[in-house]
mmCIF file of C-alpha atoms in Angstrom:
data_model
loop_
_atom_site.group_PDB
_atom_site.id
_atom_site.type_symbol
_atom_site.label_atom_id
_atom_site.label_comp_id
_atom_site.label_asym_id
_atom_site.label_seq_id
_atom_site.Cartn_x
_atom_site.Cartn_y
_atom_site.Cartn_z
ATOM 1 C CA UNK A 969 0.000 0.000 0.000
ATOM 2 C CA UNK A 970 1.271 3.459 -0.833
ATOM 3 C CA UNK A 971 0.075 6.924 -1.759
ATOM 4 C CA UNK A 972 1.335 8.345 -5.045
ATOM 5 C CA UNK A 973 0.503 11.187 -7.437
ATOM 6 C CA UNK A 974 -2.473 10.646 -9.745
ATOM 7 C CA UNK A 975 -1.583 9.791 -13.352
ATOM 8 C CA UNK A 976 -3.553 9.974 -16.613
ATOM 9 C CA UNK A 977 -3.604 6.169 -16.653
ATOM 10 C CA UNK A 978 -5.797 6.222 -13.536
ATOM 11 C CA UNK A 979 -8.676 7.909 -15.405
ATOM 12 C CA UNK A 980 -10.749 4.743 -16.146
ATOM 13 C CA UNK A 981 -10.660 3.572 -12.514
ATOM 14 C CA UNK A 982 -11.260 7.111 -11.202
ATOM 15 C CA UNK A 983 -14.356 7.120 -13.432
ATOM 16 C CA UNK A 984 -15.484 3.791 -11.987
ATOM 17 C CA UNK A 985 -14.943 5.080 -8.448
ATOM 18 C CA UNK A 986 -16.775 8.397 -8.833
ATOM 19 C CA UNK A 987 -19.621 7.042 -10.983
ATOM 20 C CA UNK A 988 -20.575 4.485 -8.339
ATOM 21 C CA UNK A 989 -23.544 5.495 -6.217
ATOM 22 C CA UNK A 990 -22.353 3.264 -3.342
ATOM 23 C CA UNK A 991 -19.299 5.566 -3.136
ATOM 24 C CA UNK A 992 -20.711 8.977 -4.019
ATOM 25 C CA UNK A 993 -23.552 8.841 -1.494
ATOM 26 C CA UNK A 994 -20.909 9.530 1.151
ATOM 27 C CA UNK A 995 -19.032 12.263 -0.758
ATOM 28 C CA UNK A 996 -19.430 15.975 -1.453
ATOM 29 C CA UNK A 997 -21.912 16.941 -4.148
ATOM 30 C CA UNK A 998 -18.919 18.467 -5.973
ATOM 31 C CA UNK A 999 -18.412 14.969 -7.414
ATOM 32 C CA UNK A 1000 -21.407 15.549 -9.704
ATOM 33 C CA UNK A 1001 -23.360 12.772 -11.385
ATOM 34 C CA UNK A 1002 -23.179 11.407 -14.007
ATOM 35 C CA UNK A 1003 -19.374 11.192 -13.750
ATOM 36 C CA UNK A 1004 -17.683 10.470 -17.087
ATOM 37 C CA UNK A 1005 -14.167 9.634 -18.282
ATOM 38 C CA UNK A 1006 -13.820 13.326 -19.267
ATOM 39 C CA UNK A 1007 -14.692 14.328 -15.683
ATOM 40 C CA UNK A 1008 -12.038 11.929 -14.384
ATOM 41 C CA UNK A 1009 -9.417 13.436 -16.717
ATOM 42 C CA UNK A 1010 -10.372 16.928 -15.543
ATOM 43 C CA UNK A 1011 -10.200 15.792 -11.890
ATOM 44 C CA UNK A 1012 -6.679 14.418 -12.434
ATOM 45 C CA UNK A 1013 -5.624 17.575 -14.276
ATOM 46 C CA UNK A 1014 -6.792 19.832 -11.431
ATOM 47 C CA UNK A 1015 -5.313 17.499 -8.815
ATOM 48 C CA UNK A 1016 -1.880 18.019 -10.378
ATOM 49 C CA UNK A 1017 -2.298 21.780 -10.429
ATOM 50 C CA UNK A 1018 -3.302 22.090 -6.775
ATOM 51 C CA UNK A 1019 -0.861 24.397 -5.070
ATOM 52 C CA UNK A 1020 -1.016 25.304 -1.418
ATOM 53 C CA UNK A 1021 -4.666 24.322 -0.953
ATOM 54 C CA UNK A 1022 -4.121 20.584 -0.648
ATOM 55 C CA UNK A 1023 -3.100 17.291 -2.248
ATOM 56 C CA UNK A 1024 -4.949 14.504 -4.057
ATOM 57 C CA UNK A 1025 -3.245 11.109 -3.974
ATOM 58 C CA UNK A 1026 -3.924 7.824 -5.701
ATOM 59 C CA UNK A 1027 -4.143 4.976 -3.195
ATOM 60 C CA UNK A 1028 -2.178 2.069 -4.633
ATOM 61 C CA UNK A 1029 -2.547 -1.485 -3.299
ATOM 62 C CA UNK A 1030 -0.459 -4.371 -4.676
ATOM 63 C CA UNK A 1031 0.664 -2.185 -7.550
ATOM 64 C CA UNK A 1032 -2.773 -1.149 -8.779
ATOM 65 C CA UNK A 1033 -5.053 1.845 -8.296
ATOM 66 C CA UNK A 1034 -7.380 1.240 -5.331
ATOM 67 C CA UNK A 1035 -8.865 4.671 -4.622
ATOM 68 C CA UNK A 1036 -8.288 8.354 -3.918
ATOM 69 C CA UNK A 1037 -7.231 10.206 -0.802
ATOM 70 C CA UNK A 1038 -7.446 13.976 -0.471
ATOM 71 C CA UNK A 1039 -5.848 16.331 2.029
ATOM 72 C CA UNK A 1040 -7.311 19.826 2.186
ATOM 73 C CA UNK A 1041 -5.172 22.340 4.077
ATOM 74 C CA UNK A 1042 -6.827 24.873 6.373
ATOM 75 C CA UNK A 1043 -6.271 28.637 6.410
ATOM 76 C CA UNK A 1044 -6.202 31.412 8.988
ATOM 77 C CA UNK A 1045 -7.000 30.056 12.477
ATOM 78 C CA UNK A 1046 -7.087 26.605 10.837
ATOM 79 C CA UNK A 1047 -3.685 26.917 9.115
ATOM 80 C CA UNK A 1048 -2.199 24.111 11.236
ATOM 81 C CA UNK A 1049 -4.878 21.584 10.198
ATOM 82 C CA UNK A 1050 -5.824 19.406 7.240
ATOM 83 C CA UNK A 1051 -9.112 17.777 6.381
ATOM 84 C CA UNK A 1052 -8.882 14.270 4.990
ATOM 85 C CA UNK A 1053 -11.260 12.567 2.538
ATOM 86 C CA UNK A 1054 -10.990 9.231 0.765
ATOM 87 C CA UNK A 1055 -12.765 6.624 -1.322
ATOM 88 C CA UNK A 1056 -11.782 3.010 -2.045
ATOM 89 C CA UNK A 1057 -13.145 1.012 -4.996
ATOM 90 C CA UNK A 1058 -16.093 -1.155 -3.799
ATOM 91 C CA UNK A 1059 -14.456 -4.424 -4.868
ATOM 92 C CA UNK A 1060 -11.388 -3.607 -2.719
ATOM 93 C CA UNK A 1061 -13.187 -2.543 0.457
ATOM 94 C CA UNK A 1062 -13.003 -4.551 3.678
ATOM 95 C CA UNK A 1063 -9.271 -5.224 3.434
ATOM 96 C CA UNK A 1064 -8.008 -2.364 5.566
ATOM 97 C CA UNK A 1065 -6.812 -0.323 2.573
ATOM 98 C CA UNK A 1066 -8.531 2.882 3.732
ATOM 99 C CA UNK A 1067 -7.093 2.503 7.241
ATOM 100 C CA UNK A 1068 -3.542 2.210 5.942
ATOM 101 C CA UNK A 1069 -4.045 5.031 3.436
ATOM 102 C CA UNK A 1070 -5.320 7.305 6.234
ATOM 103 C CA UNK A 1071 -2.251 6.455 8.350
ATOM 104 C CA UNK A 1072 0.075 7.299 5.426
ATOM 105 C CA UNK A 1073 -1.699 10.612 4.899
ATOM 106 C CA UNK A 1074 -1.432 11.459 8.597
ATOM 107 C CA UNK A 1075 2.334 10.828 8.513
ATOM 108 C CA UNK A 1076 2.607 13.022 5.417
ATOM 109 C CA UNK A 1077 0.621 15.854 7.052
ATOM 110 C CA UNK A 1078 2.624 15.643 10.245
ATOM 111 C CA UNK A 1079 6.134 15.088 8.914
ATOM 112 C CA UNK A 1080 6.132 16.835 5.546
ATOM 113 C CA UNK A 1081 3.736 19.674 6.343
ATOM 114 C CA UNK A 1082 4.279 20.094 10.090
ATOM 115 C CA UNK A 1083 0.548 20.107 10.791
ATOM 116 C CA UNK A 1084 -0.906 19.550 14.267
ATOM 117 C CA UNK A 1085 -4.370 18.270 13.488
ATOM 118 C CA UNK A 1086 -5.889 16.030 10.803
ATOM 119 C CA UNK A 1087 -9.653 15.597 10.814
ATOM 120 C CA UNK A 1088 -12.460 14.041 8.818
ATOM 121 C CA UNK A 1089 -16.149 14.861 8.514
ATOM 122 C CA UNK A 1090 -18.118 11.639 8.051
ATOM 123 C CA UNK A 1091 -21.858 11.102 7.672
ATOM 124 C CA UNK A 1092 -22.911 9.302 10.855
ATOM 125 C CA UNK A 1093 -24.421 6.418 8.842
ATOM 126 C CA UNK A 1094 -21.113 5.669 7.099
ATOM 127 C CA UNK A 1095 -20.108 2.839 9.449
ATOM 128 C CA UNK A 1096 -17.255 1.501 7.288
ATOM 129 C CA UNK A 1097 -15.546 4.872 7.091
ATOM 130 C CA UNK A 1098 -15.966 5.505 10.808
ATOM 131 C CA UNK A 1099 -14.459 2.096 11.559
ATOM 132 C CA UNK A 1100 -11.467 2.837 9.324
ATOM 133 C CA UNK A 1101 -10.864 6.150 11.113
ATOM 134 C CA UNK A 1102 -11.062 4.469 14.505
ATOM 135 C CA UNK A 1103 -8.574 1.802 13.454
ATOM 136 C CA UNK A 1104 -6.279 4.498 12.079
ATOM 137 C CA UNK A 1105 -6.152 6.092 15.532
ATOM 138 C CA UNK A 1106 -8.676 8.905 15.126
ATOM 139 C CA UNK A 1107 -10.970 9.947 17.996
ATOM 140 C CA UNK A 1108 -14.649 10.791 17.555
ATOM 141 C CA UNK A 1109 -14.776 14.398 18.757
ATOM 142 C CA UNK A 1110 -18.183 15.710 17.823
ATOM 143 C CA UNK A 1111 -21.521 14.867 16.266
ATOM 144 C CA UNK A 1112 -22.974 17.812 14.368
ATOM 145 C CA UNK A 1113 -26.764 17.464 14.424
ATOM 146 C CA UNK A 1114 -28.175 17.923 10.927
ATOM 147 C CA UNK A 1115 -24.704 19.088 9.909
ATOM 148 C CA UNK A 1116 -25.021 18.003 6.267
ATOM 149 C CA UNK A 1117 -27.639 17.780 3.561
ATOM 150 C CA UNK A 1118 -27.030 14.850 1.230
ATOM 151 C CA UNK A 1119 -29.465 13.242 -1.219
ATOM 152 C CA UNK A 1120 -32.120 15.767 -0.145
ATOM 153 C CA UNK A 1121 -31.962 14.654 3.471
ATOM 154 C CA UNK A 1122 -30.513 16.277 6.603
ATOM 155 C CA UNK A 1123 -27.989 13.960 8.185
ATOM 156 C CA UNK A 1124 -25.801 14.012 11.274
ATOM 157 C CA UNK A 1125 -22.116 14.500 10.682
ATOM 158 C CA UNK A 1126 -19.360 13.015 12.823
ATOM 159 C CA UNK A 1127 -16.021 14.738 13.272
ATOM 160 C CA UNK A 1128 -12.990 12.469 13.790
ATOM 161 C CA UNK A 1129 -9.517 13.800 14.472
ATOM 162 C CA UNK A 1130 -5.963 12.873 15.216
ATOM 163 C CA UNK A 1131 -3.790 15.518 16.861
ATOM 164 C CA UNK A 1132 -0.093 15.903 17.513
ATOM 165 C CA UNK A 1133 1.331 17.824 20.416
ATOM 166 C CA UNK A 1134 4.826 19.194 20.124
ATOM 167 C CA UNK A 1135 6.804 17.776 23.059
ATOM 168 C CA UNK A 1136 8.520 21.088 23.697
ATOM 169 C CA UNK A 1137 5.185 22.892 24.086
ATOM 170 C CA UNK A 1138 4.048 20.457 26.753
ATOM 171 C CA UNK A 1139 6.716 21.489 29.256
ATOM 172 C CA UNK B 334 -30.494 48.769 27.694
ATOM 173 C CA UNK B 335 -31.696 48.501 24.096
ATOM 174 C CA UNK B 336 -29.840 46.177 21.695
ATOM 175 C CA UNK B 337 -30.630 46.336 17.983
ATOM 176 C CA UNK B 338 -29.042 45.186 14.722
ATOM 177 C CA UNK B 339 -28.857 47.376 11.631
ATOM 178 C CA UNK B 340 -27.060 47.720 8.301
ATOM 179 C CA UNK B 341 -23.518 49.102 8.604
ATOM 180 C CA UNK B 342 -23.031 52.830 7.905
ATOM 181 C CA UNK B 343 -19.816 54.517 6.676
ATOM 182 C CA UNK B 344 -19.415 56.352 10.024
ATOM 183 C CA UNK B 345 -19.075 52.984 11.802
ATOM 184 C CA UNK B 346 -15.543 52.528 10.403
ATOM 185 C CA UNK B 347 -13.954 54.845 12.986
ATOM 186 C CA UNK B 348 -15.547 52.940 15.853
ATOM 187 C CA UNK B 349 -14.552 49.585 14.312
ATOM 188 C CA UNK B 350 -10.911 50.679 14.290
ATOM 189 C CA UNK B 351 -11.147 52.157 17.780
ATOM 190 C CA UNK B 352 -12.574 48.927 19.285
ATOM 191 C CA UNK B 353 -10.083 46.742 17.396
ATOM 192 C CA UNK B 354 -7.149 48.696 18.832
ATOM 193 C CA UNK B 355 -7.850 46.625 21.944
ATOM 194 C CA UNK B 356 -5.765 43.412 21.909
ATOM 195 C CA UNK B 357 -8.322 41.746 24.175
ATOM 196 C CA UNK B 358 -11.006 42.145 21.492
ATOM 197 C CA UNK B 359 -8.587 40.774 18.879
ATOM 198 C CA UNK B 360 -7.627 37.709 20.837
ATOM 199 C CA UNK B 361 -10.300 35.330 19.610
ATOM 200 C CA UNK B 362 -10.748 36.685 16.070
ATOM 201 C CA UNK B 363 -9.288 35.658 12.716
ATOM 202 C CA UNK B 364 -5.518 35.192 12.686
ATOM 203 C CA UNK B 365 -5.302 37.136 9.403
ATOM 204 C CA UNK B 366 -6.347 40.502 10.812
ATOM 205 C CA UNK B 367 -3.360 42.835 10.898
ATOM 206 C CA UNK B 368 -2.540 44.646 14.096
ATOM 207 C CA UNK B 369 -2.781 47.581 14.379
ATOM 208 C CA UNK B 370 -5.930 47.653 12.273
ATOM 209 C CA UNK B 371 -5.899 50.642 9.893
ATOM 210 C CA UNK B 372 -8.755 53.062 9.160
ATOM 211 C CA UNK B 373 -8.540 52.125 5.483
ATOM 212 C CA UNK B 374 -9.067 48.468 6.364
ATOM 213 C CA UNK B 375 -11.944 49.421 8.639
ATOM 214 C CA UNK B 376 -13.582 51.327 5.771
ATOM 215 C CA UNK B 377 -13.154 48.348 3.415
ATOM 216 C CA UNK B 378 -14.684 46.078 6.025
ATOM 217 C CA UNK B 379 -17.658 48.404 6.538
ATOM 218 C CA UNK B 380 -18.249 48.755 2.770
ATOM 219 C CA UNK B 381 -18.335 44.975 2.304
ATOM 220 C CA UNK B 382 -20.510 44.514 5.389
ATOM 221 C CA UNK B 383 -22.997 47.130 4.114
ATOM 222 C CA UNK B 384 -23.412 45.136 0.897
ATOM 223 C CA UNK B 385 -23.862 41.939 2.852
ATOM 224 C CA UNK B 386 -26.775 43.074 5.051
ATOM 225 C CA UNK B 387 -28.580 41.298 6.739
ATOM 226 C CA UNK B 388 -25.884 38.593 6.953
ATOM 227 C CA UNK B 389 -23.480 41.223 8.346
ATOM 228 C CA UNK B 390 -24.964 43.538 10.945
ATOM 229 C CA UNK B 391 -23.801 46.338 13.198
ATOM 230 C CA UNK B 392 -24.751 45.829 16.845
ATOM 231 C CA UNK B 393 -26.183 49.009 18.342
ATOM 232 C CA UNK B 394 -26.551 49.533 22.098
ATOM 233 C CA UNK B 395 -28.708 52.491 23.187
ATOM 234 C CA UNK B 396 -28.113 54.140 19.822
ATOM 235 C CA UNK B 397 -24.345 53.653 19.783
ATOM 236 C CA UNK B 398 -22.305 51.329 17.546
ATOM 237 C CA UNK B 399 -20.987 48.522 19.810
ATOM 238 C CA UNK B 400 -19.705 45.719 17.582
ATOM 239 C CA UNK B 401 -20.488 43.371 14.761
ATOM 240 C CA UNK B 402 -22.229 40.054 14.182
ATOM 241 C CA UNK B 403 -22.292 38.045 10.979
ATOM 242 C CA UNK B 404 -23.475 34.853 9.332
ATOM 243 C CA UNK B 405 -21.257 32.939 6.913
ATOM 244 C CA UNK B 406 -22.833 30.879 4.157
ATOM 245 C CA UNK B 407 -21.532 27.356 3.530
ATOM 246 C CA UNK B 408 -21.586 25.311 0.356
ATOM 247 C CA UNK B 409 -22.052 21.791 -0.982
ATOM 248 C CA UNK B 410 -23.390 19.328 1.638
ATOM 249 C CA UNK B 411 -22.856 22.052 4.266
ATOM 250 C CA UNK B 412 -25.238 24.488 2.513
ATOM 251 C CA UNK B 413 -27.939 23.935 5.183
ATOM 252 C CA UNK B 414 -25.556 25.536 7.750
ATOM 253 C CA UNK B 415 -24.578 29.070 8.625
ATOM 254 C CA UNK B 416 -21.629 29.887 10.885
ATOM 255 C CA UNK B 417 -22.174 32.764 13.280
ATOM 256 C CA UNK B 418 -19.347 35.049 14.414
ATOM 257 C CA UNK B 419 -19.197 38.283 16.398
ATOM 258 C CA UNK B 420 -17.180 40.746 18.450
ATOM 259 C CA UNK B 421 -17.976 43.604 20.809
ATOM 260 C CA UNK B 422 -16.042 46.650 21.923
ATOM 261 C CA UNK B 423 -14.729 45.969 25.408
ATOM 262 C CA UNK B 424 -16.901 48.510 27.194
ATOM 263 C CA UNK B 425 -19.989 46.495 26.140
ATOM 264 C CA UNK B 426 -18.781 43.178 27.569
ATOM 265 C CA UNK B 427 -20.573 41.271 30.345
ATOM 266 C CA UNK B 428 -23.919 43.017 29.900
ATOM 267 C CA UNK B 429 -25.804 40.409 27.895
ATOM 268 C CA UNK B 430 -25.373 42.366 24.661
ATOM 269 C CA UNK B 431 -24.024 39.487 22.602
ATOM 270 C CA UNK B 432 -26.647 37.070 23.957
ATOM 271 C CA UNK B 433 -29.361 39.377 22.637
ATOM 272 C CA UNK B 434 -27.514 39.973 19.335
ATOM 273 C CA UNK B 435 -27.186 36.202 18.782
ATOM 274 C CA UNK B 436 -30.914 35.794 19.484
ATOM 275 C CA UNK B 437 -31.817 38.361 16.843
ATOM 276 C CA UNK B 438 -29.290 36.972 14.349
ATOM 277 C CA UNK B 439 -30.722 33.455 14.652
ATOM 278 C CA UNK B 440 -34.063 34.885 13.483
ATOM 279 C CA UNK B 441 -32.228 36.244 10.433
ATOM 280 C CA UNK B 442 -30.452 32.915 9.799
ATOM 281 C CA UNK B 443 -33.518 30.719 10.027
ATOM 282 C CA UNK B 444 -35.396 33.199 7.831
ATOM 283 C CA UNK B 445 -33.004 32.321 4.974
ATOM 284 C CA UNK B 446 -34.138 29.718 2.454
ATOM 285 C CA UNK B 447 -32.924 26.202 3.310
ATOM 286 C CA UNK B 448 -31.053 27.042 6.527
ATOM 287 C CA UNK B 449 -31.624 24.406 9.211
ATOM 288 C CA UNK B 450 -28.540 24.738 11.433
ATOM 289 C CA UNK B 451 -26.522 27.604 12.878
ATOM 290 C CA UNK B 452 -23.182 26.842 14.488
ATOM 291 C CA UNK B 453 -20.263 28.594 16.131
ATOM 292 C CA UNK B 454 -16.601 27.690 16.615
ATOM 293 C CA UNK B 455 -15.379 29.082 19.946
ATOM 294 C CA UNK B 456 -11.898 29.221 21.451
ATOM 295 C CA UNK B 457 -12.213 26.854 24.434
ATOM 296 C CA UNK B 458 -10.974 29.624 26.780
ATOM 297 C CA UNK B 459 -13.655 32.059 25.610
ATOM 298 C CA UNK B 460 -16.185 31.289 28.328
ATOM 299 C CA UNK B 461 -18.398 34.346 27.815
ATOM 300 C CA UNK B 462 -18.886 33.486 24.156
ATOM 301 C CA UNK B 463 -19.793 29.890 25.046
ATOM 302 C CA UNK B 464 -22.241 31.112 27.690
ATOM 303 C CA UNK B 465 -23.971 33.493 25.312
ATOM 304 C CA UNK B 466 -24.518 30.612 22.867
ATOM 305 C CA UNK B 467 -25.825 28.305 25.602
ATOM 306 C CA UNK B 468 -28.297 30.994 26.716
ATOM 307 C CA UNK B 469 -29.673 30.881 23.162
ATOM 308 C CA UNK B 470 -30.182 27.110 23.241
ATOM 309 C CA UNK B 471 -27.033 26.163 21.327
ATOM 310 C CA UNK B 472 -25.773 22.689 22.271
ATOM 311 C CA UNK B 473 -22.133 21.845 22.812
ATOM 312 C CA UNK B 474 -21.611 19.246 20.069
ATOM 313 C CA UNK B 475 -17.972 18.522 20.668
ATOM 314 C CA UNK B 476 -14.481 19.738 21.406
ATOM 315 C CA UNK B 477 -11.952 19.875 18.582
ATOM 316 C CA UNK B 478 -8.528 19.255 20.105
ATOM 317 C CA UNK B 479 -5.920 21.574 18.571
ATOM 318 C CA UNK B 480 -8.818 23.027 16.592
ATOM 319 C CA UNK B 481 -7.546 26.607 16.285
ATOM 320 C CA UNK B 482 -4.240 28.459 15.986
ATOM 321 C CA UNK B 483 -3.798 32.112 16.939
ATOM 322 C CA UNK B 484 -0.505 34.038 17.203
ATOM 323 C CA UNK B 485 1.272 30.675 16.739
ATOM 324 C CA UNK B 486 -0.397 29.086 19.769
ATOM 325 C CA UNK B 487 -2.736 26.110 19.351
ATOM 326 C CA UNK B 488 -6.061 26.059 21.230
ATOM 327 C CA UNK B 489 -8.952 23.633 21.539
ATOM 328 C CA UNK B 490 -12.215 24.672 19.884
ATOM 329 C CA UNK B 491 -15.766 24.163 21.142
ATOM 330 C CA UNK B 492 -18.422 23.479 18.515
ATOM 331 C CA UNK B 493 -21.868 24.821 19.344
ATOM 332 C CA UNK B 494 -24.868 24.040 17.124
ATOM 333 C CA UNK B 495 -28.531 25.058 17.043
ATOM 334 C CA UNK B 496 -30.909 23.162 14.758
ATOM 335 C CA UNK B 497 -34.002 24.724 13.252
ATOM 336 C CA UNK B 498 -36.274 22.318 15.159
ATOM 337 C CA UNK B 499 -34.702 23.142 18.542
ATOM 338 C CA UNK B 500 -34.865 26.841 17.729
ATOM 339 C CA UNK B 501 -38.536 26.631 16.681
ATOM 340 C CA UNK B 502 -39.423 24.650 19.824
ATOM 341 C CA UNK B 503 -37.769 27.354 21.995
ATOM 342 C CA UNK B 504 -39.700 30.087 20.203
ATOM 343 C CA UNK B 505 -42.955 28.320 20.908
ATOM 344 C CA UNK B 506 -41.839 28.281 24.542
#
């Protein structure tokens, strides 16, 4: 398992991922339906051009594309934080791929970016994603009542986070 | 004491700058605000806030400009939310002014099409802000560890939320 940059060759599997209702029902509406091969190419193009706002990675398992993981960097009073989002192809779920991808992303945020908090907003009904976050060492910090509107329905949103405290600041 | 909200006026800029000269007022605000805060910046702020009425309001206490309160729109799956934020000049603290301003601003928020939740992100040390939200029926939904950074120091954040249904039930009494 590793995280790598997205490549043009990923476009067919990115299309499969983001055209699948079992995946998109948990994602932002920004991943608009129907999602075509052209949309996947545009997604990959923009992912490469992302500057300081964040990073989109391909999740690779056993040498093949398994999903996407996104880090979105905060600004202002949130400048020390990143929000994490991810999706794993349905046929590859249940193998712990998301958990390991989340752990890789946390190491990247902490070591390469010097961030002090990584968090995820998850619909409360998304049990698989919540389990992956728990296994990756995230704590459930908050439940936002009616925090999101998805598929025309108000839903509770759970906030999970992993934080790092600088040893020197503790003293 | 009479607390009202109104559209910003150009003359408010001087007062905005005067109140923001106080580091104590600045402490729990955006980390991007420059200190000292210039009159030019105050005028730009007031101009933008005027345009954004009623989502940006001046708080007026007994006829005098006292501070500001605003609602931020959210997008995508968060579009049903508005985030509330505010500050008051120090001489108006501890008199229930912000509690009343939040009450009036929630009426504005829930009067907007499709808004079903108002929330606030509070520095965990900012007890008076948390209290003012609680007095308006906001529920503490969680504590974000390391949630905020200000002047290079990391703080926990408290998340307070008020749903439309809880708000409506309160109004009915």
